[in-house]
Coordinates of C-alpha atoms in Angstrom, one line a residue:
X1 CA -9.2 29.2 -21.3
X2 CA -9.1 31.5 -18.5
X3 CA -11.2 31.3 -15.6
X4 CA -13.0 34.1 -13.3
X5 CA -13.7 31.5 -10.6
X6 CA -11.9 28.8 -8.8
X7 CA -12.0 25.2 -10.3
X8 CA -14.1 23.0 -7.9
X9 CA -14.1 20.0 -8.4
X10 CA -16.9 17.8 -9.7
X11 CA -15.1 14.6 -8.7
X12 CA -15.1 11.7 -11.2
X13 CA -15.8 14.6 -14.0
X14 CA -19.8 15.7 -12.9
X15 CA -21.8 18.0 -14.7
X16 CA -24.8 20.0 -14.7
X17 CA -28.0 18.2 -15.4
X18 CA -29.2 19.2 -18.7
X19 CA -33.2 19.0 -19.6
X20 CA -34.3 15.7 -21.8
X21 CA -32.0 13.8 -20.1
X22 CA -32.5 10.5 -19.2
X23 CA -33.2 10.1 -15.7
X24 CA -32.5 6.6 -15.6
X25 CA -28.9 7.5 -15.7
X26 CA -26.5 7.5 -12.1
X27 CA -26.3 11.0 -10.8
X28 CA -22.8 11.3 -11.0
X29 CA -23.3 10.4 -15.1
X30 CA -25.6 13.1 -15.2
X31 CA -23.7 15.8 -13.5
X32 CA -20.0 15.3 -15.3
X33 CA -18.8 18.6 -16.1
X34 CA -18.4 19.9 -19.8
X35 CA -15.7 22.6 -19.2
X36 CA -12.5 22.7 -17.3
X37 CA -14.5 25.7 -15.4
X38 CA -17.2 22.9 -14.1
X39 CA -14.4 21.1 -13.0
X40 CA -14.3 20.9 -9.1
X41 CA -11.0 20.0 -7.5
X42 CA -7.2 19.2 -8.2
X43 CA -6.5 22.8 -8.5
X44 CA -2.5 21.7 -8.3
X45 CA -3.6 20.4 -12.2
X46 CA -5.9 22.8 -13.3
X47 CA -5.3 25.9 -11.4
X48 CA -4.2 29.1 -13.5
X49 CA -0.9 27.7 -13.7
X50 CA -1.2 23.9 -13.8
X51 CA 0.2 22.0 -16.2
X52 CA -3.0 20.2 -17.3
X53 CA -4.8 24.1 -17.6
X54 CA -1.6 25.3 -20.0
X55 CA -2.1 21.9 -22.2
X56 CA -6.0 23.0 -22.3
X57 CA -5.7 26.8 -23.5
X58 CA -2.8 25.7 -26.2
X59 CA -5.3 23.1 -27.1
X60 CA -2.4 20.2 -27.6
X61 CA -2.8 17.0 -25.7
X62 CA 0.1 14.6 -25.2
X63 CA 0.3 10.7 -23.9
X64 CA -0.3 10.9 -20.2
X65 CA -1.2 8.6 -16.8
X66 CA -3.7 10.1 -14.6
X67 CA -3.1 7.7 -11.2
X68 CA -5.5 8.9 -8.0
X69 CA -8.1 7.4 -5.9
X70 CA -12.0 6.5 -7.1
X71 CA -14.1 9.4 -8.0
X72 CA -11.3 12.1 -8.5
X73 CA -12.2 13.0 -12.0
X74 CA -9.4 10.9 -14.0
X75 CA -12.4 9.7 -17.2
X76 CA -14.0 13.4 -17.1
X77 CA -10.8 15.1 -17.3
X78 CA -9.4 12.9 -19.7
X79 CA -12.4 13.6 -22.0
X80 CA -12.3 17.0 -21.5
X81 CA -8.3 17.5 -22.9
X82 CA -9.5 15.9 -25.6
X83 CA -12.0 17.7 -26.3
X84 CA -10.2 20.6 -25.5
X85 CA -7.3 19.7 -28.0
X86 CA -10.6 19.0 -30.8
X87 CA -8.9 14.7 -30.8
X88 CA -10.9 12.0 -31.2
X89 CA -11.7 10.1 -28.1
X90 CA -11.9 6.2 -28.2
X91 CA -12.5 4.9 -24.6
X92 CA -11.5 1.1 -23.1
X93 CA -11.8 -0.4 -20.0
X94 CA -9.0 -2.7 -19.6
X95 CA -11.6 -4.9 -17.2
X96 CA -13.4 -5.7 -20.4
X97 CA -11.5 -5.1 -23.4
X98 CA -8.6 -7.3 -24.8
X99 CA -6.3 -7.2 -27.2
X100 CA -8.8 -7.9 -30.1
X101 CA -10.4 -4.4 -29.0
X102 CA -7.1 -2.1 -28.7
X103 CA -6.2 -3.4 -32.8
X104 CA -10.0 -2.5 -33.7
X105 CA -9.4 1.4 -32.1
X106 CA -5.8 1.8 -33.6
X107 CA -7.0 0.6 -37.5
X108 CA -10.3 3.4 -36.6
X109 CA -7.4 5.7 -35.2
X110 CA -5.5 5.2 -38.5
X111 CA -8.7 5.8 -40.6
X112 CA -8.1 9.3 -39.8
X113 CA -4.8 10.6 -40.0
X114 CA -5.4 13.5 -40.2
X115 CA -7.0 14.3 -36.7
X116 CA -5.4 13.5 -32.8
X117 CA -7.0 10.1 -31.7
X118 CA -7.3 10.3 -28.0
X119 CA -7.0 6.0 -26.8
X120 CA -8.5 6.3 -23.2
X121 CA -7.6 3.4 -21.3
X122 CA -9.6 3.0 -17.8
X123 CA -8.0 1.2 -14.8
X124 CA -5.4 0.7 -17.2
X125 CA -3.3 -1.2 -14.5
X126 CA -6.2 -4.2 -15.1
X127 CA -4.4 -4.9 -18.6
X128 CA -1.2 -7.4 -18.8
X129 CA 2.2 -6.8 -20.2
X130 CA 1.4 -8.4 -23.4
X131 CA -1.7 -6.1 -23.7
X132 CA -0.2 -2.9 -23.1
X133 CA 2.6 -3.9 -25.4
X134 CA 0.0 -4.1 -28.1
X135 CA -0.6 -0.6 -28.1
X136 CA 2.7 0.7 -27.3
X137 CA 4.7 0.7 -30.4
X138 CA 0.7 3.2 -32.0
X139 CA 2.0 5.3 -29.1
X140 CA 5.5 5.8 -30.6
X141 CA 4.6 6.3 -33.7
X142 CA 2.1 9.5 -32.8
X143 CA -1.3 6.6 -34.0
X144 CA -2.9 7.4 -31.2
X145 CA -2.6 9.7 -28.2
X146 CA -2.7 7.4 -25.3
X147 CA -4.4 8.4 -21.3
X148 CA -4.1 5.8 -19.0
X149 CA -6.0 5.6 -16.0
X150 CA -5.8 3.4 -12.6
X151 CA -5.9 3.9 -9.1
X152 CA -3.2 1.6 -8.8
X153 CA 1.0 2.9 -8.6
X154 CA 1.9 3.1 -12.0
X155 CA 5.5 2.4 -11.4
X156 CA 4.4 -1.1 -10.7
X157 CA 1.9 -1.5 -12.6
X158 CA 2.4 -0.2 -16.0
X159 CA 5.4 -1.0 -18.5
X160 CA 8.4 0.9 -18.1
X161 CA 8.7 1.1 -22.0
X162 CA 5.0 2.8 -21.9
X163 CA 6.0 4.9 -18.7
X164 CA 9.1 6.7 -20.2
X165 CA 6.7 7.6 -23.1
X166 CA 3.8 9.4 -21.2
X167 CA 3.9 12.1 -17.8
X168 CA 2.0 10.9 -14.9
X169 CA -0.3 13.0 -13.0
X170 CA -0.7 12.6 -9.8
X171 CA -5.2 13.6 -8.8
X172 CA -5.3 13.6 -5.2
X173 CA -8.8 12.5 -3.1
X174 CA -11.0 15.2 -3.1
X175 CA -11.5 17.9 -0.2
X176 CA -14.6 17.9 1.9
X177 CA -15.6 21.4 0.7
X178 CA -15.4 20.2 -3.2
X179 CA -17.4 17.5 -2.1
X180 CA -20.4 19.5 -0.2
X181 CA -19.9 21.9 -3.5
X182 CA -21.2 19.0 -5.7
X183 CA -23.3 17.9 -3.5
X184 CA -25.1 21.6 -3.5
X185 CA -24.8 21.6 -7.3
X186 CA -26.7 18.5 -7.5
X187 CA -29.4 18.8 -5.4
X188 CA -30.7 22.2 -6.4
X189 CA -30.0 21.7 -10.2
X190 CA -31.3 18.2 -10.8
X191 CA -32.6 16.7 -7.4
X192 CA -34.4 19.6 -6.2
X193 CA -34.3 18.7 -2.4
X194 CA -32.7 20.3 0.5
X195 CA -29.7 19.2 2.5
X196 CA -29.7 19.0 6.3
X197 CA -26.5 20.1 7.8
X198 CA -26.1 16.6 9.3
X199 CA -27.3 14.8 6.1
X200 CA -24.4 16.9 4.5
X201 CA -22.0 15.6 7.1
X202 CA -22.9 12.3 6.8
X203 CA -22.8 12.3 2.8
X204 CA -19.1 13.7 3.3
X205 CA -18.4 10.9 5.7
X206 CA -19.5 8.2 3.3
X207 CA -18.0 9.7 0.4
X208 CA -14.1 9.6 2.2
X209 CA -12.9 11.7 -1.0
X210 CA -14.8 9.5 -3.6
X211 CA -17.1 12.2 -5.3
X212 CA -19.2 9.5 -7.1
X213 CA -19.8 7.6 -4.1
X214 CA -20.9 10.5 -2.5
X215 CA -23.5 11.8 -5.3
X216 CA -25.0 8.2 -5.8
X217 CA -25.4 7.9 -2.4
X218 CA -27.1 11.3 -2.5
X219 CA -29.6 9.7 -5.0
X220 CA -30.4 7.0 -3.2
X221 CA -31.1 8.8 -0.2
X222 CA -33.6 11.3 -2.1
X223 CA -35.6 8.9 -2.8
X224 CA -35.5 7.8 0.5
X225 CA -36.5 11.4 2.0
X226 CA -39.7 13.6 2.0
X227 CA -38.1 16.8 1.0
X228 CA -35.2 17.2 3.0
X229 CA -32.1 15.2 2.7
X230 CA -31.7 14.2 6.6
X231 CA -28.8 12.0 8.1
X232 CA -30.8 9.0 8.7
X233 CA -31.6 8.6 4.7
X234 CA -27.9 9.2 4.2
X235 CA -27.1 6.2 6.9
X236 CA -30.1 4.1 5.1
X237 CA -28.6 4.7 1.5
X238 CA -25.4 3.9 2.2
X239 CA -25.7 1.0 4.2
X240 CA -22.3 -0.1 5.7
X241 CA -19.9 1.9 3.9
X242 CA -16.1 0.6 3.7
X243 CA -13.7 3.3 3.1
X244 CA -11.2 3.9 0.3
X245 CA -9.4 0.4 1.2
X246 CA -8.5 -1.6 -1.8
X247 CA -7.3 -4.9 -0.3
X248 CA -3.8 -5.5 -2.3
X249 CA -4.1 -2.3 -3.9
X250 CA -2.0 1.1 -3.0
X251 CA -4.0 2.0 -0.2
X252 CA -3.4 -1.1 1.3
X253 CA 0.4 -1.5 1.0
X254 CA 0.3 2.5 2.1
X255 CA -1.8 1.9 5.2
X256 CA 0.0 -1.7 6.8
X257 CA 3.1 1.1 6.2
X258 CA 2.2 3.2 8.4
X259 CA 0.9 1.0 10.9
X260 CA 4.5 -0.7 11.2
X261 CA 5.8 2.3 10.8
X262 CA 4.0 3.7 13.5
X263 CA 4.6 0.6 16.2
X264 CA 7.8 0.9 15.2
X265 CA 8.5 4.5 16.4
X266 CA 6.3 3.8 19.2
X267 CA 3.2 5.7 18.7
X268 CA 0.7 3.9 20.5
X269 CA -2.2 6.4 19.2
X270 CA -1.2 6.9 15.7
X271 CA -0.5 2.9 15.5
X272 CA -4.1 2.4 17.2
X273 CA -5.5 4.5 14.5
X274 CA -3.9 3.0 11.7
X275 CA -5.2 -0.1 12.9
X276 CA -9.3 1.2 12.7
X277 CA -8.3 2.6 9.5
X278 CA -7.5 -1.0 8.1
X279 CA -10.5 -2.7 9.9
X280 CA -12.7 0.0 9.0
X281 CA -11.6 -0.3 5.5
X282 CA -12.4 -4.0 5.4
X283 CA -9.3 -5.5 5.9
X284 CA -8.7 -8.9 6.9
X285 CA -8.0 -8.9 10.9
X286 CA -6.4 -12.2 10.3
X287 CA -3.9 -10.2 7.7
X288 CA -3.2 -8.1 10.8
X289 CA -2.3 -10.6 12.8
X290 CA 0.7 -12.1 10.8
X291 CA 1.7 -8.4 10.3
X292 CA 2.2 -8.1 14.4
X293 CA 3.7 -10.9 15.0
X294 CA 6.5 -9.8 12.4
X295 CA 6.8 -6.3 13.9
X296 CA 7.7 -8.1 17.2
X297 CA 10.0 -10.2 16.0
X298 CA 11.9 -7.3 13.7
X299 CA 11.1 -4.1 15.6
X300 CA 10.7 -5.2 19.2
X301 CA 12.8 -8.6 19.5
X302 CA 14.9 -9.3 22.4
X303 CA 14.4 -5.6 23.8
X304 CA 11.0 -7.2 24.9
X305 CA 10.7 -11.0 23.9
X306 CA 6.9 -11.0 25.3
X307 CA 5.7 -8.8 22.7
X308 CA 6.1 -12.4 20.3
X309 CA 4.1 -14.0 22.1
X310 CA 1.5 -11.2 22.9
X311 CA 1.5 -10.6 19.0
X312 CA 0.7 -14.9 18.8
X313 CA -2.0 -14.8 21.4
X314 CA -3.7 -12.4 19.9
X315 CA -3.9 -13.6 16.5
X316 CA -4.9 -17.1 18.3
X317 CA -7.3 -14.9 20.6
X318 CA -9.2 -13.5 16.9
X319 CA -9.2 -17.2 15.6
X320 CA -11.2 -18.2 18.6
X321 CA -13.2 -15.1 18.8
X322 CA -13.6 -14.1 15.5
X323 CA -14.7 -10.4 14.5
X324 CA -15.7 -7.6 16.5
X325 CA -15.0 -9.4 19.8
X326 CA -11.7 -10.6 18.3
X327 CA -10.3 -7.7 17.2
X328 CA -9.8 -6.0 20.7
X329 CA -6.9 -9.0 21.1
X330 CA -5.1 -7.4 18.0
X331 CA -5.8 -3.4 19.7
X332 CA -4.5 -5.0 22.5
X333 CA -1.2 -6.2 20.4
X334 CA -0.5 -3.1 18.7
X335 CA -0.5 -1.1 21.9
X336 CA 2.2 -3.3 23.6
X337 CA 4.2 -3.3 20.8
X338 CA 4.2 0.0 20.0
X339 CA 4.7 1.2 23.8
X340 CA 7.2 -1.5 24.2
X341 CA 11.2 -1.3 23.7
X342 CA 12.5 -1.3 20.4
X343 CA 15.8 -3.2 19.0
X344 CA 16.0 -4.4 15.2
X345 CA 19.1 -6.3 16.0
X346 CA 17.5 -9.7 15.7
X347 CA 16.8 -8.5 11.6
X348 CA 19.9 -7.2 11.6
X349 CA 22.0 -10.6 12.6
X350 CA 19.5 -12.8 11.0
X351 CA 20.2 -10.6 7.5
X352 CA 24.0 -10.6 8.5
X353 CA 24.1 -14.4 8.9
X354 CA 22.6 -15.4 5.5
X355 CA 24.3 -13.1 3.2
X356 CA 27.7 -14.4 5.1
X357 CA 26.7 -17.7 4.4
X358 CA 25.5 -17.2 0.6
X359 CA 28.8 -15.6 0.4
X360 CA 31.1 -18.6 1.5
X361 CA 32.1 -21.7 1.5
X362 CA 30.0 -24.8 3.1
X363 CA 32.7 -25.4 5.4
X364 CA 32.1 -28.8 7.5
X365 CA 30.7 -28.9 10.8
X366 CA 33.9 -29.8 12.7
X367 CA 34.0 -33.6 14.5
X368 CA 33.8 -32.4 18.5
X369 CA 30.3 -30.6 17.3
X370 CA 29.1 -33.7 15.4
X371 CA 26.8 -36.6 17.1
X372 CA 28.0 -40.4 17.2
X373 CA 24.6 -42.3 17.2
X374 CA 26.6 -45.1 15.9
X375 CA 29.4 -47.1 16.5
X376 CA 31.3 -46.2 13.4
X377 CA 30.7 -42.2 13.7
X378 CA 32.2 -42.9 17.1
X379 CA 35.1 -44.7 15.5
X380 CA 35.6 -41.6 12.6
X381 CA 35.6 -39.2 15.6
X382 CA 32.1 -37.6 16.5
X383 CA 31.6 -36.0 19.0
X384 CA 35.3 -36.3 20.8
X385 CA 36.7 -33.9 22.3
X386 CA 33.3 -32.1 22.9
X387 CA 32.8 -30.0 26.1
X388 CA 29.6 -30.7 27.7
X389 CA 28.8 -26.7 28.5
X390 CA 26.4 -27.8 31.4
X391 CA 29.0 -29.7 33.3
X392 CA 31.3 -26.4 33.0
X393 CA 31.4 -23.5 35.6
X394 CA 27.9 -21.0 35.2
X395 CA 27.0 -23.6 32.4
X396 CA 30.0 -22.5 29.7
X397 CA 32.7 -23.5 28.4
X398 CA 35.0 -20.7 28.3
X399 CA 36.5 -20.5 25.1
X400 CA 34.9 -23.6 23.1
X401 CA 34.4 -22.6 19.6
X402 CA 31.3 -23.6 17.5
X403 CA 31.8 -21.9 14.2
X404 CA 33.4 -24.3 11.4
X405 CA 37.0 -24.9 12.1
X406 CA 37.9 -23.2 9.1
X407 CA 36.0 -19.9 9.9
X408 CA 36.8 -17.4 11.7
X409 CA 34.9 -15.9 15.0
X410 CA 32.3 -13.4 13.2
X411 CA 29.6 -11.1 15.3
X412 CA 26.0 -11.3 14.1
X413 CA 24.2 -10.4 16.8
X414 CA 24.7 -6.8 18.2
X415 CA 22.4 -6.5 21.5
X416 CA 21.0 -2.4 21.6
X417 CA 20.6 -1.0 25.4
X418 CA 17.1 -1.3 24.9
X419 CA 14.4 -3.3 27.9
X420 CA 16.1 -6.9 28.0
X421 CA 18.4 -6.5 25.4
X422 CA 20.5 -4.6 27.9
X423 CA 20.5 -7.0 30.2
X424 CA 21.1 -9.8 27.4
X425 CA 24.1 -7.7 26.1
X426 CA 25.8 -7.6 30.0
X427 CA 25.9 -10.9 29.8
X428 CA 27.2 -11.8 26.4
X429 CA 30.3 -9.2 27.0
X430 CA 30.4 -11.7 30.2
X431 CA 31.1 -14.5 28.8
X432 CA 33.2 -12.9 25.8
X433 CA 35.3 -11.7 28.6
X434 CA 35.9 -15.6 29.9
X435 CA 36.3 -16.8 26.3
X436 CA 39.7 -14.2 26.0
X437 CA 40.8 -15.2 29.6
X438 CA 40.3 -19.0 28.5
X439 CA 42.1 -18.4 25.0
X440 CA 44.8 -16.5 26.4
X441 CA 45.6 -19.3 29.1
X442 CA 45.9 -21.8 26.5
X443 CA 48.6 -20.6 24.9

């Protein structure tokens, strides 16, 4: 199935409008593509030497998960292996099917034996363990062909007995110029309006890679305009229009990663930026907050102990203030932490301390370290012996021990050179020094 022109994209599988049809239905129903040609985007797939083109012009289909973004083309170009391999298709959406409806496919799958069933299942990631187990053992035994769908990380979210028996393709968002290509399509072969330049612009702005966002906005905005498309119908249409931001989806996990990520290897402007990317995206400030106040304890620590309590005010600062006035606290937050000195040795101890402890014994606390709020733990021994560290020269008593008795001396807690730290470090070495002189004059 060769092609004389480049595949572009028509996002969520678009076609040409074709005459009789129903107007009633979505513009980005109307315009799914019937050929691979039609297709717009995803040229790593479907490009002359893609892997999803070669399956296409053998005409074989095999069990597969397409995993990208809304509006890439995942149901269109599922259909259109199918078709392209001559299968039946039987389609499910896993947000309202159940069980009961993947047993009623298979026994119409094994009606016909003779022919490739095609078992499309959309967002795919929606359905349980128990309910893609249903269908898994129809996928061994060559039943039924099965595509999955979701937007969602399929190593967490589909069965790893169903993953080892299909090949995931990754469909990445779609490009700006195979956006404005639909968009073109569209208006002049079923819309019959102009676009603006600006109204273009705007549409790609709203659509943020999601080709059926984009054309329905498009529609609504037509019937907004008098001719030509203009930015202002396109701001109208849409409304206020989140981008791609699914809160606990992918994108959401991917962008508080960078963000941390970002504070951490202090980059003030890419961490500001990944901060308007989550709020713009819908994200819950208050989510943020918590998130800062972690990154100061693990990334920025002792090296700068203020940015804790920076990262606290301004998550009190949003309670108070609530959102948009309260979200210049958190700006302010992200862009002391990420300017501010970095040491991870706080994590570092804190993860040193409890695996040490999970790994031993619960030795006792030892008698001198004990209290004696009675007369009989006075009698037993509490507290004797104990060296009172502020009566002691600089406040420390020079080679007291505080670990159990039975335990040997063990270093957590490895200060970095870094703001504070430094100076913290100096003074630890300090008094690690008087510990040895202390120790060595006892004997």
């Amino acid at each position: 199935m060769a092609t004389s022109q480049p595949t572009l994209p028509l996002g969520e599988g678009f076609s040409e409008s074709r005459s009789g049809e129903s107007a009633s239905r979505p513009l980005a129903d109307r315009m799914r593509p019937t050929s691979l040609d039609e297709f717009v985007g995803q040229e790593h797939l479907l490009g002359e030497d893609g892997p999803l083109r070669q399956l296409a012009e053998r005409g074989v289909v095999h069990s597969m998960v397409l995993w990208g973004p809304p509006g890439t083309g995942k149901t269109t170009l599922a259909k259109l292996l199918a078709d392209a391999a001559e299968a039946r298709w039987q389609s499910l959406s896993a947000v309202l099917a159940g069980i009961k409806d993947v047993r009623t496919a298979i026994e119409d799958a094994r009606a016909v034996p003779d022919r490739v069933t095609v078992l499309f299942i959309d967002e795919v990631h929606r359905f349980n363990k128990a309910q893609q187990d249903a269908f898994l053992p129809h996928v061994e035994n060559g039943t039924v062909t099965f595509i999955g769908a979701t937007t969602e990380n399929p190593s967490f979210e589909v069965n790893s007995a169903l993953l080892s028996r299909t090949r995931v393709y990754v469909l990445k968002p779609l490009e700006p110029a195979h956006i404005e290509v639909l968009l073109h399509r569209a208006a002049a072969r079923d819309l019959e309006v102009e676009l603006s330049d600006d109204g273009v612009r705007e549409l790609l702005a709203v659509a943020d890679g999601d080709a059926r966002r984009a054309l329905n906005t498009l529609e609504v905005a037509v019937q907004l305009a008098a001719g030509t498309v203009e930015a202002g119908h396109v701001l109208e249409a849409s409304g206020r229009t989140y981008r791609r931001f699914d809160k606990g989806g992918d994108a959401f996990y991917e962008q508080i990663s960078a963000l941390h990520k970002a504070v951490r290897g202090s980059a003030p402007d890419a961490a500001l930026y990944w901060l308007a990317r989550m709020l713009d995206g819908g994200c819950d400030p208050l989510y943020v907050a918590r998130r800062l106040v972690r990154m100061a304890s693990e990334d920025i620590g002792n090296a700068d102990p203020r940015g804790l309590q920076l990262a606290i005010d301004a998550w009190d600062a949003f309670r108070r203030l609530g959102s948009p006035e309260g979200e210049l606290a958190l700006a302010q937050a992200v862009l002391y932490l990420a300017s501010a000195p970095k040491s991870n040795k706080i994590e570092e101890a804190f993860l040193r301390a409890m695996a040490y402890v999970r790994e031993s014994p619960s030795h006792p606390v030892p008698l001198r370290l004990r209290n004696a709020p009675t007369k009989l733990m006075d009698e037993l021994g509490h507290g004797r012996g104990y060296r009172y560290a502020h009566a002691e020269e600089g406040a420390y008593a020079a080679g007291e021990r505080y670990f159990p008795d039975e335990m040997p001396d063990v270093r957590f807690y490895e200060p970095t050179d870094q703001g504070l730290e430094a100076r913290i470090a100096d003074r630890l070495a300090r008094l690690e020094e008087r510990d040895r002189a202390a120790r060595r004059s006892d004997r």
